[in-house]
Tab-separated table of C-alpha atoms and ligand atoms in Angstrom:
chain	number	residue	atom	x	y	z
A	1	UNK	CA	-13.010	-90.798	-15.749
A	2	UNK	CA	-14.862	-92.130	-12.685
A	3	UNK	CA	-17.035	-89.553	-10.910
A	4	UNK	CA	-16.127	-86.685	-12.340
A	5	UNK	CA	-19.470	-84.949	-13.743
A	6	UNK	CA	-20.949	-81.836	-14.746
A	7	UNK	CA	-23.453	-80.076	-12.410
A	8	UNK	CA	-24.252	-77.231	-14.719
A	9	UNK	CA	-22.175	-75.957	-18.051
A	10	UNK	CA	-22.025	-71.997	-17.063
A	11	UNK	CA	-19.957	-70.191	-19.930
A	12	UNK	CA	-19.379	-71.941	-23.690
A	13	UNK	CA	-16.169	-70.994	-25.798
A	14	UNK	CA	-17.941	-68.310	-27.803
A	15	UNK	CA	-18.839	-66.326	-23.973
A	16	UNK	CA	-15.268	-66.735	-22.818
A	17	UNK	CA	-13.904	-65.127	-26.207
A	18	UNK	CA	-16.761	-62.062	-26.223
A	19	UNK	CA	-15.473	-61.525	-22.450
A	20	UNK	CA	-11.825	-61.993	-23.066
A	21	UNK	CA	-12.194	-59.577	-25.675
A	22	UNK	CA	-14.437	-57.490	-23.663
A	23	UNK	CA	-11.583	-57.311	-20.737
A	24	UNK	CA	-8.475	-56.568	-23.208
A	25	UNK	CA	-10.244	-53.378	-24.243
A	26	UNK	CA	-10.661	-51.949	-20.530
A	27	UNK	CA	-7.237	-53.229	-20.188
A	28	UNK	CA	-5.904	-51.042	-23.226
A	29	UNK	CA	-7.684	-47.864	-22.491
A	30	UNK	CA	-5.926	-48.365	-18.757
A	31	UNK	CA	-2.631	-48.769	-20.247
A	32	UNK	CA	-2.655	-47.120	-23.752
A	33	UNK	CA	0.978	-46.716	-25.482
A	34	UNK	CA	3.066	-48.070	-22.754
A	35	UNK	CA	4.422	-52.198	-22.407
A	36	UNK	CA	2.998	-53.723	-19.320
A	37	UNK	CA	4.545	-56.890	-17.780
A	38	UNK	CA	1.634	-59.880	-16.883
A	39	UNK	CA	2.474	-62.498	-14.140
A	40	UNK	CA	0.228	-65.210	-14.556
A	41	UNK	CA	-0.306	-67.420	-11.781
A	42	UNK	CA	0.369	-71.053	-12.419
A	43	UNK	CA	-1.156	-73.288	-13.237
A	44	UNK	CA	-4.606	-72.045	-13.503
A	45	UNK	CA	-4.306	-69.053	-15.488
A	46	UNK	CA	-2.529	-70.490	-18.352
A	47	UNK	CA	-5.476	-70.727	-20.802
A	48	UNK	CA	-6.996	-67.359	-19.786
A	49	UNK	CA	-3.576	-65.614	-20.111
A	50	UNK	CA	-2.849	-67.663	-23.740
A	51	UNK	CA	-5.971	-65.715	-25.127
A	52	UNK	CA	-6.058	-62.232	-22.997
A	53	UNK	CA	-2.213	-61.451	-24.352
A	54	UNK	CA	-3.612	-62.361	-28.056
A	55	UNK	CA	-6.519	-59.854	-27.846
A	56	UNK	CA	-4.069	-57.318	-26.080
A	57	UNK	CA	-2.162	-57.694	-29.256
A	58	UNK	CA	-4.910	-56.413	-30.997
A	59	UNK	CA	-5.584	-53.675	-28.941
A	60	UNK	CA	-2.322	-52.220	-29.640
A	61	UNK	CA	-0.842	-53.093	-26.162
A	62	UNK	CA	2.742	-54.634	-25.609
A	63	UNK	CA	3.411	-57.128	-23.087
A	64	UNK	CA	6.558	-58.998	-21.853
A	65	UNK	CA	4.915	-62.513	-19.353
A	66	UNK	CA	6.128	-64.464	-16.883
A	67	UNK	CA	4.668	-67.003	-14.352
A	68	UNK	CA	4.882	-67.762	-10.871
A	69	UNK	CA	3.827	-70.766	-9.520
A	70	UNK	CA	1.324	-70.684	-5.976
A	71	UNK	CA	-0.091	-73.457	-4.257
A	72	UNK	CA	-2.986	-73.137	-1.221
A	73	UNK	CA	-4.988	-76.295	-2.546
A	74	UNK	CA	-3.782	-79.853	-1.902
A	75	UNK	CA	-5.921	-82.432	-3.910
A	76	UNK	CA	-8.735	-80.921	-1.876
A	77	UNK	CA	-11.491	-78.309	-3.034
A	78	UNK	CA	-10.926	-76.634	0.138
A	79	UNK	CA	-8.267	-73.949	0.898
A	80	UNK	CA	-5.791	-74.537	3.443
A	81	UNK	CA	-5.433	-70.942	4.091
A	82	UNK	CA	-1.481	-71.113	3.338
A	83	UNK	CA	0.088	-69.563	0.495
A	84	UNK	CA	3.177	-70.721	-0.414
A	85	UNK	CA	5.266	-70.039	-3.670
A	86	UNK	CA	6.511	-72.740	-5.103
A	87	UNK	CA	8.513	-71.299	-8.080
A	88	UNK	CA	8.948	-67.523	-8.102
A	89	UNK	CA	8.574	-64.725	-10.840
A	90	UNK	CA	12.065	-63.631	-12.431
A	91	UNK	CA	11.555	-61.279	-14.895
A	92	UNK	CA	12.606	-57.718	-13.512
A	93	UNK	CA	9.514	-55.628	-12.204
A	94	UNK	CA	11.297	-52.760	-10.312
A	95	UNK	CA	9.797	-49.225	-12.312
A	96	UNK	CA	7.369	-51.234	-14.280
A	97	UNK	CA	3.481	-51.749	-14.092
A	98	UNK	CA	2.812	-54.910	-13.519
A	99	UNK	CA	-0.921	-56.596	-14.027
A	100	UNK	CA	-1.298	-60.336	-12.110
A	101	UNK	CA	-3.305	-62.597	-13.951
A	102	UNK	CA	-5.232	-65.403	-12.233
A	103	UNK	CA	-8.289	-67.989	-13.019
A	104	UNK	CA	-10.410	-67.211	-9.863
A	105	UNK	CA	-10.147	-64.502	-7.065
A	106	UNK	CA	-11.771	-66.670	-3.831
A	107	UNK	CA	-10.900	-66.166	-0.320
A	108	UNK	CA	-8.089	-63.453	-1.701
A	109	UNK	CA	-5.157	-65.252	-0.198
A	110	UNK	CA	-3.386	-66.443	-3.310
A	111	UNK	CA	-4.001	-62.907	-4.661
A	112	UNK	CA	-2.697	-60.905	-1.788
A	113	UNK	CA	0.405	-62.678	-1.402
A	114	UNK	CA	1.652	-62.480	-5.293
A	115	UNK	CA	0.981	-59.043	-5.051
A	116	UNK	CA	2.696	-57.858	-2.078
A	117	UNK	CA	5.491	-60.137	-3.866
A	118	UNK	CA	5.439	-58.104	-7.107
A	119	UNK	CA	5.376	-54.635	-5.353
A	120	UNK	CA	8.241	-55.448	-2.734
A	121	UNK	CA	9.844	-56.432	-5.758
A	122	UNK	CA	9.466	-52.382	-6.933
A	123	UNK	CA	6.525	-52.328	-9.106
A	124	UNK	CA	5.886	-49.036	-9.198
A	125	UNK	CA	1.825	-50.836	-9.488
A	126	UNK	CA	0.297	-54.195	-9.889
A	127	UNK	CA	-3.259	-54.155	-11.154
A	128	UNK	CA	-4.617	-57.566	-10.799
A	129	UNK	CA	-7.482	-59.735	-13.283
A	130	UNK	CA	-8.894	-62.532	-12.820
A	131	UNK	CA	-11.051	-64.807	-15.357
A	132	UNK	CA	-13.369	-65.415	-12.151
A	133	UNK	CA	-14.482	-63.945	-9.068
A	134	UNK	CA	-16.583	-65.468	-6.142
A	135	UNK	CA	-17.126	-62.650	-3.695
A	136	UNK	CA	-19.511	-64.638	-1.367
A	137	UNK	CA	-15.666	-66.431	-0.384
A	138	UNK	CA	-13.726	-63.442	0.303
A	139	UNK	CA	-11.677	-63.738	3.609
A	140	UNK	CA	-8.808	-61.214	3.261
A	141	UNK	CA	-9.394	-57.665	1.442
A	142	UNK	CA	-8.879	-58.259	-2.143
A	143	UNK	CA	-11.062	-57.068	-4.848
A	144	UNK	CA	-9.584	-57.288	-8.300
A	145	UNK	CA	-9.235	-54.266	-10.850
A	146	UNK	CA	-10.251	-56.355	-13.964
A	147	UNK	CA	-13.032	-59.019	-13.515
A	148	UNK	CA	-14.189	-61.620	-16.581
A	149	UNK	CA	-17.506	-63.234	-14.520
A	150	UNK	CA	-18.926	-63.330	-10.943
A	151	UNK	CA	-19.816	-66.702	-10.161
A	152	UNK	CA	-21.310	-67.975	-6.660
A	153	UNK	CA	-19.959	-70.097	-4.402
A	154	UNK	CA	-20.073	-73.178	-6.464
A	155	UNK	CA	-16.554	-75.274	-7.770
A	156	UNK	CA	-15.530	-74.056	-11.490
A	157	UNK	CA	-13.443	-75.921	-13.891
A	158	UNK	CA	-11.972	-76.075	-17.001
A	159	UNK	CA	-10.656	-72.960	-19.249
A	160	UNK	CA	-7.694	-73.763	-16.704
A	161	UNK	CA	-9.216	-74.890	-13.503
A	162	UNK	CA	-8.983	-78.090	-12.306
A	163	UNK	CA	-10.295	-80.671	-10.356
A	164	UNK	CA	-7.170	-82.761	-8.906
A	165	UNK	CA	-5.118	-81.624	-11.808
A	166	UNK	CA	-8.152	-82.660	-14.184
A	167	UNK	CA	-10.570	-80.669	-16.456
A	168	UNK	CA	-7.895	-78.353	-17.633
A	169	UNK	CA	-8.336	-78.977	-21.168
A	170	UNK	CA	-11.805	-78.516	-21.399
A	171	UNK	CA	-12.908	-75.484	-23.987
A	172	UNK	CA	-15.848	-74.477	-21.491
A	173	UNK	CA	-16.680	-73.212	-17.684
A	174	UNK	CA	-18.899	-75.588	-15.676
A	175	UNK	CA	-19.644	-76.393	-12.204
A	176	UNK	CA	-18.880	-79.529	-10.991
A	177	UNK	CA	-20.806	-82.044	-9.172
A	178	UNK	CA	-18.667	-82.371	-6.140
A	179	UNK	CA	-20.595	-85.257	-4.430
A	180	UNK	CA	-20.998	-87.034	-7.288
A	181	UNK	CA	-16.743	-86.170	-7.237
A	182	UNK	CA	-16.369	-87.455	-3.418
A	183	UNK	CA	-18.381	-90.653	-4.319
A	184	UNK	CA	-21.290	-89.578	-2.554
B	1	IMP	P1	-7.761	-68.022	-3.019
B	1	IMP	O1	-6.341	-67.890	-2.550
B	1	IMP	O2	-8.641	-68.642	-1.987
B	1	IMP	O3	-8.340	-66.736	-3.579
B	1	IMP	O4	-7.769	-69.131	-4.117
B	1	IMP	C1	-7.421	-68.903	-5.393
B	1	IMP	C2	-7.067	-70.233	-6.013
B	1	IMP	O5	-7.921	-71.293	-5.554
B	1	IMP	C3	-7.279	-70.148	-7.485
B	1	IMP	O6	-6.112	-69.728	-8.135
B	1	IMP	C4	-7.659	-71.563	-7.840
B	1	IMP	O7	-6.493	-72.301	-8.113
B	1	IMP	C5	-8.285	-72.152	-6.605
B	1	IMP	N1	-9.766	-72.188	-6.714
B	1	IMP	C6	-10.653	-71.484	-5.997
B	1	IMP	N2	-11.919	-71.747	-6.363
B	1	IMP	C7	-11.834	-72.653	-7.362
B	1	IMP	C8	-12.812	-73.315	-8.192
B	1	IMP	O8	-14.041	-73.120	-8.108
B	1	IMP	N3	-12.324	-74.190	-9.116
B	1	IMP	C9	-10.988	-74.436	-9.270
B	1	IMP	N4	-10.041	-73.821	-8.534
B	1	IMP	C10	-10.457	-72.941	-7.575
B	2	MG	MG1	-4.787	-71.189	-9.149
C-alpha cells in the first residue's frame, strides 16, 4: 500500500496476550461468580474483545456480547468532536453489569457517550476497558476502570485500529508514520 509505514512497532503478539491475560484476571476478581454483559465498540475493539472473552473463559467468568457501532472519525486522524451512533446495542442491560469494551480511550468522547447510553438503558453499572489509553488527549472526564497500555500522544494501529479502515489485520501495535501517511 502506498504511504502507509511504520514509525515505531510498540507491542508484539506475545505482549498483547501476557496483557490480555493480565486484564481478564483483574476483570474476574471484580466480577467473580456472576455473568457480565460486554459491549464492544465497533469496529475497533473487535480483535481485543475476540481474545479478552477467551481468557475470561478461563478465568471462570460468563459473558453474554454485543456491539454497538460509534463513529467521531471521518477518514481523518483527527476527532471531530461528535459522537454519533450509528447502529445501537440491543441486547437487554436493565439490572445487569455491564463492562464497555473499546481499542483506545482518547479525548473520552466516544467513551462517555456509550456509557451514558448503557446506564439510561438501566445498567445497574458499566465498568469500561480499553486495550489503550492516551491521557495526554483527554478532553471530557473519562478515565477507564480497566486499562491494557498507556501510550502517548502518537497514532496506534493494528490489533483493531485502523488507519482509513486499514491495518486492522495486523497481529501487532505500532505507531504510524503519519507524514509519511499524508504524503509529506
Ligand atoms: P475518543 O472519542 O476521542 O476517545 O476516541 C476514541 C476513538 O478514536 C477510538 O475508538 C478510535 O476509534 C479512535 N482513535 C483514537 N486514537 C486513535 C489511534 O491512535 N489510532 C486509531 N484510532 C484512534
Ligand atoms: Mg473506535
Amino acid at each position: 500500500m502506498k504511504n502507509l509505514s511504520v514509525k515505531k512497532r510498540l507491542f508484539e503478539a506475545d505482549a498483547l496476550r501476557a496483557r490480555v491475560v493480565a486484564l481478564a484476571g483483574d476483570m474476574a476478581a471484580q466480577y467473580a461468580g456472576r455473568e457480565v454483559i460486554l459491549i464492544g465498540v465497533l469496529r475497533g475493539s473487535f480483535v481485543f474483545l475476540a481474545d479478552l472473552v477467551r481468557e475470561l473463559y478461563h478465568h471462570g467468568v460468563a459473558v453474554q456480547i454485543d456491539f454497538m457501532t460509534l463513529e467521531s472519525y471521518g477518514s481523518n486522524t483527527v476527532s471531530k468532536g461528535v459522537v454519533h451512533s450509528a447502529k445501537p446495542f440491543s441486547i437487554e442491560v436493565s439490572g445487569r453489569e455491564v463492562v464497555l469494551v473499546d481499542d483506545i480511550l482518547d479525548t473520552g468522547r466516544t467513551l462517555e457517550f456509550a456509557r451514558r447510553q448503557i446506564l439510561e438503558s438501566g445498567a445497574v453499572h458499566c465498568r469500561t476497558c480499553v486495550l489503550l489509553d492516551k491521557p495526554s488527549r483527554r478532553v471530557v472526564p473519562m478515565e477507564a476502570d480497566f486499562v491494557g497500555f498507556l501510550v502517548p500522544d502518537i497514532f496506534v494501529v493494528g490489533y483493531g485500529l485502523d488507519f482509513n479502515g486499514r491495518c486492522r489485520e495486523w497481529p501487532f501495535l505500532a505507531e504510524l508514520n503519519l507524514e509519511a501517511c499524508h504524503g509529506g
